[in-house]
Every structure is written in structure tokens, then in C-alpha cells.
Amino acid sequence: GAVVSQHPSWVICKSGTSVKIECRSLDFQATTMFWYRQFPKQSLMLMATSNEGSKATYEQGVEKDKFLINHASLTLSTLTVTSAHPEDSSFYICSARKTGGYTEAFFGQGTRLTVV
Amino acid sequence: GESVGLHLPTLSVQEGDNSIINCAYSNSASDYFIWYKQESGKGPQFIIDIRSNMDKRQGQRVTVLLNKTVKHLSLQIAATQPGDSAVYFCAEIGGATNKLIFGTGTLLAVQP
């Protein structure tokens, strides 16, 4: 299967700082990337959908100014958590799809964010 | 964000038995479904997929059944092994949004 690389795998930051998480499709072009947040023992909650070259579509209740998403190329999307607070601590996961239609989404290994 | 349900139900099976994991999906316009396996601290891993024009698809030791009438999916794992222990999620795509939405998830615990 295709490979999606997410970096960093874990990060600890101080309250008020910003953190950038990168999601790269290593061997395919991803026209669509998804960003999820997951709390312990819960499902993946979709935060936003990003399409290359256009603005991300955020889910209801997700602050677009706090969670900045950039999908500048067909192989890279970034999520920046701005002015992080302890309640932003979570597991963030990205996913990439090659094209629309009946194609699976491949997932990164996730990023564990801890805000202290 | 969108999600279906909170708190994971658990399915406990004996090694060697068959496992059946169920999922109810939400959007009748969804036309593509995927089962994922997630181990602790890792991202989801693709298991098997099915399109809405099918009602059954088989892979290696796994079978997915789709019942569009009641919006229900199931994942059957034959001869369950300890390495199958993980959380299993169904996910749906379709409609106008093209979003990949996850179901609640089920924790599969395989007893040796």
C-alpha cells in the first residue's frame, strides 16, 4: 500500500506556543487529505478536509483560526495548532487519498501532542 | 468534528474462533466503505473495502458484509489470532462531501 508519513510522532510544547504537524504522501499524489483528532478510547473525529491548492473545509465546531491547515502541494499538508492550550493535547492523525471515487485513504502514524 | 458515538464497545473472543464486528453507518448516500484496524498509539491500517453496489467481499481471513437496507456493515475475521487484537473501525465515504467519516469502533480482545 501507499505510504503516508506524519511528523513529528510526538511533541511536547508550552501553553501559548504553536506547533506544526506535517503529513506527506511519499509515493503517490494526494488530492485530498483529512485531519483527525482522537481522544483515548474514542473514535477518530474529522477536523477538516483539505484539497490541494484550495482552502480547507472545517467541520462544525473546529476553529479554523486555531487549527491552520495548508495543503500547498500534492504530497504535503500541514496542521498548525496555534496558541496551544492543555485542552488541545490529543492524538492528531492525517490521512491522504489518491483521487476521489473508490480509493482508500492511507493514514499517517499519528502525532501525540502534549501541551504543558 | 463529525464522529459516531463515544466509548469503545469490546468484543472478547478465544484464539481460533471467528470474530464478527458490527457497524451501523449514518449516511444513506455513502457509497464506499472501509474497515480499518488501529493498534495502540498508531494510525489506522486498511483491512478491506467494499462499494455500495456489492453486498459481500472477501479477503485473506476477512469478509465484509454490507446491508444497505438497514445501513449496516460487518467484518468477519476467521480463525482469530492474538495479533488481531486491536480497535476496529468502519468508515464511510460518499455523498456530496467526499468526507471519510469513522464509526464508533470496537475493541477486539483475543484470549489465548
mmCIF file of N, CA and C in Angstrom, chain B:
data_model
loop_
_atom_site.group_PDB
_atom_site.id
_atom_site.type_symbol
_atom_site.label_atom_id
_atom_site.label_comp_id
_atom_site.label_asym_id
_atom_site.label_seq_id
_atom_site.Cartn_x
_atom_site.Cartn_y
_atom_site.Cartn_z
ATOM 1 N N GLY B 1 -16.210 18.390 15.205
ATOM 2 C CA GLY B 1 -15.943 17.420 14.171
ATOM 3 C C GLY B 1 -16.984 16.322 14.162
ATOM 4 N N GLU B 2 -17.038 15.596 13.053
ATOM 5 C CA GLU B 2 -18.025 14.534 12.987
ATOM 6 C C GLU B 2 -17.475 13.254 13.560
ATOM 7 N N SER B 3 -18.277 12.535 14.241
ATOM 8 C CA SER B 3 -17.926 11.207 14.732
ATOM 9 C C SER B 3 -19.222 10.510 15.083
ATOM 10 N N VAL B 4 -19.180 9.230 15.130
ATOM 11 C CA VAL B 4 -20.370 8.492 15.509
ATOM 12 C C VAL B 4 -20.096 7.785 16.814
ATOM 13 N N GLY B 5 -20.654 8.260 17.881
ATOM 14 C CA GLY B 5 -20.582 7.551 19.151
ATOM 15 C C GLY B 5 -19.306 7.813 19.926
ATOM 16 N N LEU B 6 -19.342 7.509 21.198
ATOM 17 C CA LEU B 6 -18.211 7.649 22.090
ATOM 18 C C LEU B 6 -18.040 6.355 22.853
ATOM 19 N N HIS B 7 -16.833 6.109 23.372
ATOM 20 C CA HIS B 7 -16.557 4.958 24.211
ATOM 21 C C HIS B 7 -16.683 3.655 23.434
ATOM 22 N N LEU B 8 -15.591 2.898 23.465
ATOM 23 C CA LEU B 8 -15.489 1.724 22.633
ATOM 24 C C LEU B 8 -16.139 0.503 23.241
ATOM 25 N N PRO B 9 -17.049 -0.155 22.521
ATOM 26 C CA PRO B 9 -17.507 -1.476 22.948
ATOM 27 C C PRO B 9 -16.399 -2.496 22.746
ATOM 28 N N THR B 10 -16.464 -3.576 23.485
ATOM 29 C CA THR B 10 -15.424 -4.591 23.451
ATOM 30 C C THR B 10 -15.989 -5.926 23.041
ATOM 31 N N LEU B 11 -15.258 -6.637 22.186
ATOM 32 C CA LEU B 11 -15.589 -8.000 21.789
ATOM 33 C C LEU B 11 -14.431 -8.890 22.219
ATOM 34 N N SER B 12 -14.713 -9.849 23.065
ATOM 35 C CA SER B 12 -13.691 -10.753 23.557
ATOM 36 C C SER B 12 -13.916 -12.129 22.946
ATOM 37 N N VAL B 13 -12.890 -12.681 22.301
ATOM 38 C CA VAL B 13 -13.012 -13.989 21.658
ATOM 39 C C VAL B 13 -11.817 -14.857 22.017
ATOM 40 N N GLN B 14 -12.001 -16.161 21.856
ATOM 41 C CA GLN B 14 -10.912 -17.103 22.077
ATOM 42 C C GLN B 14 -10.100 -17.242 20.794
ATOM 43 N N GLU B 15 -8.814 -17.409 20.965
ATOM 44 C CA GLU B 15 -7.946 -17.650 19.808
ATOM 45 C C GLU B 15 -8.468 -18.834 18.995
ATOM 46 N N GLY B 16 -8.529 -18.649 17.698
ATOM 47 C CA GLY B 16 -9.001 -19.706 16.821
ATOM 48 C C GLY B 16 -10.470 -19.593 16.457
ATOM 49 N N ASP B 17 -11.225 -18.854 17.275
ATOM 50 C CA ASP B 17 -12.639 -18.650 16.964
ATOM 51 C C ASP B 17 -12.780 -17.602 15.859
ATOM 52 N N ASN B 18 -13.988 -17.551 15.293
ATOM 53 C CA ASN B 18 -14.288 -16.498 14.327
ATOM 54 C C ASN B 18 -14.841 -15.274 15.057
ATOM 55 N N SER B 19 -14.513 -14.094 14.552
ATOM 56 C CA SER B 19 -14.988 -12.847 15.153
ATOM 57 C C SER B 19 -15.902 -12.134 14.173
ATOM 58 N N ILE B 20 -16.936 -11.516 14.707
ATOM 59 C CA ILE B 20 -17.818 -10.693 13.886
ATOM 60 C C ILE B 20 -17.942 -9.333 14.551
ATOM 61 N N ILE B 21 -17.526 -8.320 13.844
ATOM 62 C CA ILE B 21 -17.588 -6.948 14.352
ATOM 63 C C ILE B 21 -18.611 -6.188 13.517
ATOM 64 N N ASN B 22 -19.508 -5.517 14.189
ATOM 65 C CA ASN B 22 -20.604 -4.833 13.509
ATOM 66 C C ASN B 22 -20.451 -3.327 13.527
ATOM 67 N N CYS B 23 -21.078 -2.692 12.561
ATOM 68 C CA CYS B 23 -21.018 -1.231 12.458
ATOM 69 C C CYS B 23 -22.292 -0.728 11.795
ATOM 70 N N ALA B 24 -22.875 0.301 12.376
ATOM 71 C CA ALA B 24 -24.008 0.979 11.758
ATOM 72 C C ALA B 24 -23.507 2.302 11.195
ATOM 73 N N TYR B 25 -23.738 2.537 9.919
ATOM 74 C CA TYR B 25 -23.285 3.803 9.358
ATOM 75 C C TYR B 25 -24.440 4.776 9.245
ATOM 76 N N SER B 26 -24.074 6.036 9.022
ATOM 77 C CA SER B 26 -25.081 7.080 9.208
ATOM 78 C C SER B 26 -25.670 7.649 7.927
ATOM 79 N N ASN B 27 -24.902 7.642 6.858
ATOM 80 C CA ASN B 27 -25.314 8.384 5.667
ATOM 81 C C ASN B 27 -25.779 7.435 4.564
ATOM 82 N N SER B 28 -27.037 7.494 4.235
ATOM 83 C CA SER B 28 -27.570 6.605 3.202
ATOM 84 C C SER B 28 -26.980 6.908 1.827
ATOM 85 N N ALA B 29 -26.364 8.091 1.675
ATOM 86 C CA ALA B 29 -25.742 8.445 0.394
ATOM 87 C C ALA B 29 -24.304 7.913 0.286
ATOM 88 N N SER B 30 -23.773 7.359 1.358
ATOM 89 C CA SER B 30 -22.416 6.819 1.308
ATOM 90 C C SER B 30 -22.351 5.659 0.336
ATOM 91 N N ASP B 31 -21.301 5.623 -0.470
ATOM 92 C CA ASP B 31 -21.221 4.583 -1.490
ATOM 93 C C ASP B 31 -19.920 3.794 -1.452
ATOM 94 N N TYR B 32 -19.122 4.049 -0.428
ATOM 95 C CA TYR B 32 -17.849 3.328 -0.324
ATOM 96 C C TYR B 32 -17.536 3.189 1.148
ATOM 97 N N PHE B 33 -17.132 1.983 1.552
ATOM 98 C CA PHE B 33 -16.932 1.690 2.966
ATOM 99 C C PHE B 33 -15.606 0.971 3.161
ATOM 100 N N ILE B 34 -14.956 1.295 4.266
ATOM 101 C CA ILE B 34 -13.639 0.737 4.549
ATOM 102 C C ILE B 34 -13.585 0.287 5.998
ATOM 103 N N TRP B 35 -12.953 -0.837 6.234
ATOM 104 C CA TRP B 35 -12.648 -1.279 7.588
ATOM 105 C C TRP B 35 -11.168 -1.018 7.860
ATOM 106 N N TYR B 36 -10.924 -0.447 9.054
ATOM 107 C CA TYR B 36 -9.555 -0.176 9.482
ATOM 108 C C TYR B 36 -9.284 -0.861 10.807
ATOM 109 N N LYS B 37 -8.005 -1.182 10.997
ATOM 110 C CA LYS B 37 -7.525 -1.738 12.258
ATOM 111 C C LYS B 37 -6.563 -0.718 12.864
ATOM 112 N N GLN B 38 -6.742 -0.427 14.143
ATOM 113 C CA GLN B 38 -5.837 0.521 14.795
ATOM 114 C C GLN B 38 -5.250 -0.095 16.056
ATOM 115 N N GLU B 39 -3.950 -0.182 16.073
ATOM 116 C CA GLU B 39 -3.242 -0.637 17.258
ATOM 117 C C GLU B 39 -2.878 0.583 18.106
ATOM 118 N N SER B 40 -2.657 0.354 19.363
ATOM 119 C CA SER B 40 -2.438 1.428 20.320
ATOM 120 C C SER B 40 -1.296 2.348 19.897
ATOM 121 N N GLY B 41 -1.576 3.649 19.837
ATOM 122 C CA GLY B 41 -0.547 4.625 19.522
ATOM 123 C C GLY B 41 -0.175 4.718 18.059
ATOM 124 N N LYS B 42 -0.947 4.059 17.190
ATOM 125 C CA LYS B 42 -0.628 4.080 15.765
ATOM 126 C C LYS B 42 -1.804 4.600 14.954
ATOM 127 N N GLY B 43 -1.544 4.911 13.696
ATOM 128 C CA GLY B 43 -2.610 5.315 12.809
ATOM 129 C C GLY B 43 -3.384 4.100 12.320
ATOM 130 N N PRO B 44 -4.595 4.299 11.801
ATOM 131 C CA PRO B 44 -5.397 3.188 11.283
ATOM 132 C C PRO B 44 -4.737 2.511 10.084
ATOM 133 N N GLN B 45 -4.957 1.209 9.990
ATOM 134 C CA GLN B 45 -4.393 0.399 8.908
ATOM 135 C C GLN B 45 -5.531 -0.213 8.105
ATOM 136 N N PHE B 46 -5.466 -0.073 6.794
ATOM 137 C CA PHE B 46 -6.511 -0.594 5.904
ATOM 138 C C PHE B 46 -6.632 -2.119 6.026
ATOM 139 N N ILE B 47 -7.888 -2.589 6.109
ATOM 140 C CA ILE B 47 -8.118 -4.039 6.117
ATOM 141 C C ILE B 47 -8.791 -4.472 4.821
ATOM 142 N N ILE B 48 -9.964 -3.903 4.568
ATOM 143 C CA ILE B 48 -10.743 -4.302 3.410
ATOM 144 C C ILE B 48 -11.763 -3.214 3.111
ATOM 145 N N ASP B 49 -12.173 -3.128 1.854
ATOM 146 C CA ASP B 49 -13.158 -2.125 1.477
ATOM 147 C C ASP B 49 -14.285 -2.785 0.673
ATOM 148 N N ILE B 50 -15.366 -2.050 0.499
ATOM 149 C CA ILE B 50 -16.486 -2.540 -0.280
ATOM 150 C C ILE B 50 -17.256 -1.366 -0.856
ATOM 151 N N ARG B 51 -17.702 -1.522 -2.095
ATOM 152 C CA ARG B 51 -18.519 -0.491 -2.714
ATOM 153 C C ARG B 51 -19.993 -0.790 -2.467
ATOM 154 N N SER B 52 -20.795 0.245 -2.641
ATOM 155 C CA SER B 52 -22.209 0.089 -2.316
ATOM 156 C C SER B 52 -22.955 -0.799 -3.299
ATOM 157 N N ASN B 53 -22.345 -1.108 -4.445
ATOM 158 C CA ASN B 53 -23.018 -1.990 -5.408
ATOM 159 C C ASN B 53 -22.726 -3.468 -5.128
ATOM 160 N N MET B 54 -22.058 -3.718 -3.999
ATOM 161 C CA MET B 54 -21.757 -5.084 -3.587
ATOM 162 C C MET B 54 -22.366 -5.320 -2.219
ATOM 163 N N ASP B 55 -22.583 -6.595 -1.872
ATOM 164 C CA ASP B 55 -23.046 -6.879 -0.516
ATOM 165 C C ASP B 55 -22.066 -7.762 0.251
ATOM 166 N N LYS B 56 -21.038 -8.228 -0.443
ATOM 167 C CA LYS B 56 -20.065 -9.079 0.227
ATOM 168 C C LYS B 56 -18.726 -8.980 -0.501
ATOM 169 N N ARG B 57 -17.671 -8.980 0.287
ATOM 170 C CA ARG B 57 -16.344 -9.014 -0.310
ATOM 171 C C ARG B 57 -15.415 -9.774 0.636
ATOM 172 N N GLN B 58 -14.567 -10.612 0.042
ATOM 173 C CA GLN B 58 -13.688 -11.440 0.868
ATOM 174 C C GLN B 58 -12.237 -11.094 0.629
ATOM 175 N N GLY B 59 -11.485 -11.154 1.732
ATOM 176 C CA GLY B 59 -10.044 -11.001 1.642
ATOM 177 C C GLY B 59 -9.402 -12.198 2.318
ATOM 178 N N GLN B 60 -8.171 -12.012 2.701
ATOM 179 C CA GLN B 60 -7.489 -13.092 3.386
ATOM 180 C C GLN B 60 -7.952 -13.128 4.840
ATOM 181 N N ARG B 61 -8.662 -14.131 5.209
ATOM 182 C CA ARG B 61 -9.212 -14.340 6.572
ATOM 183 C C ARG B 61 -10.275 -13.320 6.965
ATOM 184 N N VAL B 62 -10.580 -12.382 6.121
ATOM 185 C CA VAL B 62 -11.600 -11.378 6.450
ATOM 186 C C VAL B 62 -12.678 -11.323 5.378
ATOM 187 N N THR B 63 -13.893 -11.035 5.824
ATOM 188 C CA THR B 63 -15.029 -10.863 4.934
ATOM 189 C C THR B 63 -15.808 -9.652 5.400
ATOM 190 N N VAL B 64 -16.218 -8.804 4.484
ATOM 191 C CA VAL B 64 -17.053 -7.660 4.829
ATOM 192 C C VAL B 64 -18.421 -7.881 4.182
ATOM 193 N N LEU B 65 -19.453 -7.649 4.973
ATOM 194 C CA LEU B 65 -20.833 -7.733 4.505
ATOM 195 C C LEU B 65 -21.471 -6.358 4.613
ATOM 196 N N LEU B 66 -22.230 -6.012 3.592
ATOM 197 C CA LEU B 66 -22.894 -4.712 3.562
ATOM 198 C C LEU B 66 -24.388 -4.903 3.380
ATOM 199 N N ASN B 67 -25.172 -4.330 4.266
ATOM 200 C CA ASN B 67 -26.628 -4.346 4.152
ATOM 201 C C ASN B 67 -27.099 -2.901 4.067
ATOM 202 N N LYS B 68 -27.354 -2.456 2.861
ATOM 203 C CA LYS B 68 -27.709 -1.056 2.657
ATOM 204 C C LYS B 68 -29.119 -0.746 3.170
ATOM 205 N N THR B 69 -29.947 -1.756 3.213
ATOM 206 C CA THR B 69 -31.333 -1.542 3.650
ATOM 207 C C THR B 69 -31.381 -1.009 5.082
ATOM 208 N N VAL B 70 -30.523 -1.600 5.927
ATOM 209 C CA VAL B 70 -30.511 -1.176 7.330
ATOM 210 C C VAL B 70 -29.245 -0.406 7.675
ATOM 211 N N LYS B 71 -28.458 -0.049 6.662
ATOM 212 C CA LYS B 71 -27.220 0.710 6.852
ATOM 213 C C LYS B 71 -26.311 0.031 7.866
ATOM 214 N N HIS B 72 -25.947 -1.193 7.540
ATOM 215 C CA HIS B 72 -25.156 -1.997 8.466
ATOM 216 C C HIS B 72 -24.000 -2.667 7.729
ATOM 217 N N LEU B 73 -22.858 -2.650 8.386
ATOM 218 C CA LEU B 73 -21.652 -3.311 7.894
ATOM 219 C C LEU B 73 -21.188 -4.312 8.942
ATOM 220 N N SER B 74 -20.585 -5.388 8.479
ATOM 221 C CA SER B 74 -19.933 -6.275 9.430
ATOM 222 C C SER B 74 -18.595 -6.728 8.870
ATOM 223 N N LEU B 75 -17.697 -7.008 9.794
ATOM 224 C CA LEU B 75 -16.379 -7.534 9.454
ATOM 225 C C LEU B 75 -16.235 -8.880 10.133
ATOM 226 N N GLN B 76 -15.997 -9.900 9.358
ATOM 227 C CA GLN B 76 -15.804 -11.224 9.903
ATOM 228 C C GLN B 76 -14.336 -11.591 9.780
ATOM 229 N N ILE B 77 -13.756 -12.023 10.887
ATOM 230 C CA ILE B 77 -12.364 -12.458 10.903
ATOM 231 C C ILE B 77 -12.357 -13.941 11.236
ATOM 232 N N ALA B 78 -11.799 -14.730 10.346
ATOM 233 C CA ALA B 78 -11.753 -16.167 10.563
ATOM 234 C C ALA B 78 -10.509 -16.549 11.372
ATOM 235 N N ALA B 79 -10.679 -17.559 12.215
ATOM 236 C CA ALA B 79 -9.541 -18.090 12.991
ATOM 237 C C ALA B 79 -8.755 -16.962 13.637
ATOM 238 N N THR B 80 -9.427 -16.230 14.504
ATOM 239 C CA THR B 80 -8.836 -15.047 15.116
ATOM 240 C C THR B 80 -7.549 -15.376 15.865
ATOM 241 N N GLN B 81 -6.557 -14.523 15.692
ATOM 242 C CA GLN B 81 -5.238 -14.718 16.285
ATOM 243 C C GLN B 81 -4.934 -13.602 17.281
ATOM 244 N N PRO B 82 -4.023 -13.822 18.203
ATOM 245 C CA PRO B 82 -3.665 -12.751 19.163
ATOM 246 C C PRO B 82 -3.252 -11.454 18.476
ATOM 247 N N GLY B 83 -2.603 -11.568 17.334
ATOM 248 C CA GLY B 83 -2.192 -10.378 16.591
ATOM 249 C C GLY B 83 -3.342 -9.582 16.021
ATOM 250 N N ASP B 84 -4.534 -10.147 16.065
ATOM 251 C CA ASP B 84 -5.719 -9.419 15.596
ATOM 252 C C ASP B 84 -6.254 -8.477 16.671
ATOM 253 N N SER B 85 -5.748 -8.580 17.877
ATOM 254 C CA SER B 85 -6.212 -7.711 18.963
ATOM 255 C C SER B 85 -5.906 -6.258 18.617
ATOM 256 N N ALA B 86 -6.945 -5.445 18.583
ATOM 257 C CA ALA B 86 -6.806 -4.039 18.184
ATOM 258 C C ALA B 86 -8.196 -3.413 18.239
ATOM 259 N N VAL B 87 -8.260 -2.143 17.877
ATOM 260 C CA VAL B 87 -9.552 -1.488 17.706
ATOM 261 C C VAL B 87 -9.878 -1.477 16.218
ATOM 262 N N TYR B 88 -11.100 -1.835 15.894
ATOM 263 C CA TYR B 88 -11.537 -1.891 14.507
ATOM 264 C C TYR B 88 -12.599 -0.822 14.258
ATOM 265 N N PHE B 89 -12.386 -0.067 13.188
ATOM 266 C CA PHE B 89 -13.315 0.991 12.819
ATOM 267 C C PHE B 89 -13.853 0.746 11.417
ATOM 268 N N CYS B 90 -15.141 1.030 11.243
ATOM 269 C CA CYS B 90 -15.656 1.146 9.891
ATOM 270 C C CYS B 90 -15.641 2.634 9.527
ATOM 271 N N ALA B 91 -15.496 2.913 8.262
ATOM 272 C CA ALA B 91 -15.508 4.288 7.788
ATOM 273 C C ALA B 91 -16.309 4.354 6.501
ATOM 274 N N GLU B 92 -16.975 5.478 6.290
ATOM 275 C CA GLU B 92 -17.809 5.648 5.110
ATOM 276 C C GLU B 92 -17.412 6.907 4.354
ATOM 277 N N ILE B 93 -17.549 6.823 3.060
ATOM 278 C CA ILE B 93 -17.298 7.964 2.174
ATOM 279 C C ILE B 93 -18.468 8.034 1.203
ATOM 280 N N GLY B 94 -18.843 9.235 0.883
ATOM 281 C CA GLY B 94 -19.852 9.346 -0.147
ATOM 282 C C GLY B 94 -20.701 10.572 -0.011
ATOM 283 N N GLY B 95 -21.681 10.655 -0.834
ATOM 284 C CA GLY B 95 -22.491 11.847 -0.866
ATOM 285 C C GLY B 95 -21.720 12.975 -1.521
ATOM 286 N N ALA B 96 -22.193 14.168 -1.316
ATOM 287 C CA ALA B 96 -21.591 15.320 -1.966
ATOM 288 C C ALA B 96 -20.287 15.765 -1.318
ATOM 289 N N THR B 97 -20.061 15.364 -0.065
ATOM 290 C CA THR B 97 -18.942 15.929 0.687
ATOM 291 C C THR B 97 -17.620 15.208 0.474
ATOM 292 N N ASN B 98 -17.667 13.933 0.118
ATOM 293 C CA ASN B 98 -16.447 13.150 -0.059
ATOM 294 C C ASN B 98 -15.628 13.049 1.224
ATOM 295 N N LYS B 99 -16.271 13.173 2.365
ATOM 296 C CA LYS B 99 -15.563 13.066 3.638
ATOM 297 C C LYS B 99 -15.427 11.604 4.040
ATOM 298 N N LEU B 100 -14.358 11.304 4.756
ATOM 299 C CA LEU B 100 -14.148 9.973 5.316
ATOM 300 C C LEU B 100 -14.540 10.031 6.791
ATOM 301 N N ILE B 101 -15.674 9.433 7.119
ATOM 302 C CA ILE B 101 -16.228 9.518 8.463
ATOM 303 C C ILE B 101 -16.113 8.161 9.143
ATOM 304 N N PHE B 102 -15.641 8.183 10.394
ATOM 305 C CA PHE B 102 -15.428 6.947 11.131
ATOM 306 C C PHE B 102 -16.595 6.615 12.043
ATOM 307 N N GLY B 103 -16.824 5.323 12.205
ATOM 308 C CA GLY B 103 -17.795 4.840 13.165
ATOM 309 C C GLY B 103 -17.192 4.777 14.555
ATOM 310 N N THR B 104 -17.951 4.230 15.484
ATOM 311 C CA THR B 104 -17.585 4.226 16.893
ATOM 312 C C THR B 104 -16.317 3.439 17.172
ATOM 313 N N GLY B 105 -16.174 2.299 16.546
ATOM 314 C CA GLY B 105 -15.039 1.439 16.810
ATOM 315 C C GLY B 105 -15.381 0.332 17.791
ATOM 316 N N THR B 106 -14.700 -0.788 17.644
ATOM 317 C CA THR B 106 -14.852 -1.935 18.546
ATOM 318 C C THR B 106 -13.487 -2.451 18.929
ATOM 319 N N LEU B 107 -13.288 -2.645 20.232
ATOM 320 C CA LEU B 107 -12.037 -3.215 20.717
ATOM 321 C C LEU B 107 -12.141 -4.727 20.671
ATOM 322 N N LEU B 108 -11.307 -5.356 19.892
ATOM 323 C CA LEU B 108 -11.277 -6.816 19.798
ATOM 324 C C LEU B 108 -10.163 -7.329 20.696
ATOM 325 N N ALA B 109 -10.543 -8.151 21.674
ATOM 326 C CA ALA B 109 -9.567 -8.728 22.598
ATOM 327 C C ALA B 109 -9.541 -10.230 22.368
ATOM 328 N N VAL B 110 -8.408 -10.748 21.946
ATOM 329 C CA VAL B 110 -8.276 -12.166 21.648
ATOM 330 C C VAL B 110 -7.594 -12.855 22.821
ATOM 331 N N GLN B 111 -8.300 -13.812 23.401
ATOM 332 C CA GLN B 111 -7.781 -14.537 24.558
ATOM 333 C C GLN B 111 -7.042 -15.803 24.089
ATOM 334 N N PRO B 112 -5.829 -16.000 24.551
ATOM 335 C CA PRO B 112 -5.049 -17.181 24.107
ATOM 336 C C PRO B 112 -5.601 -18.479 24.682
#
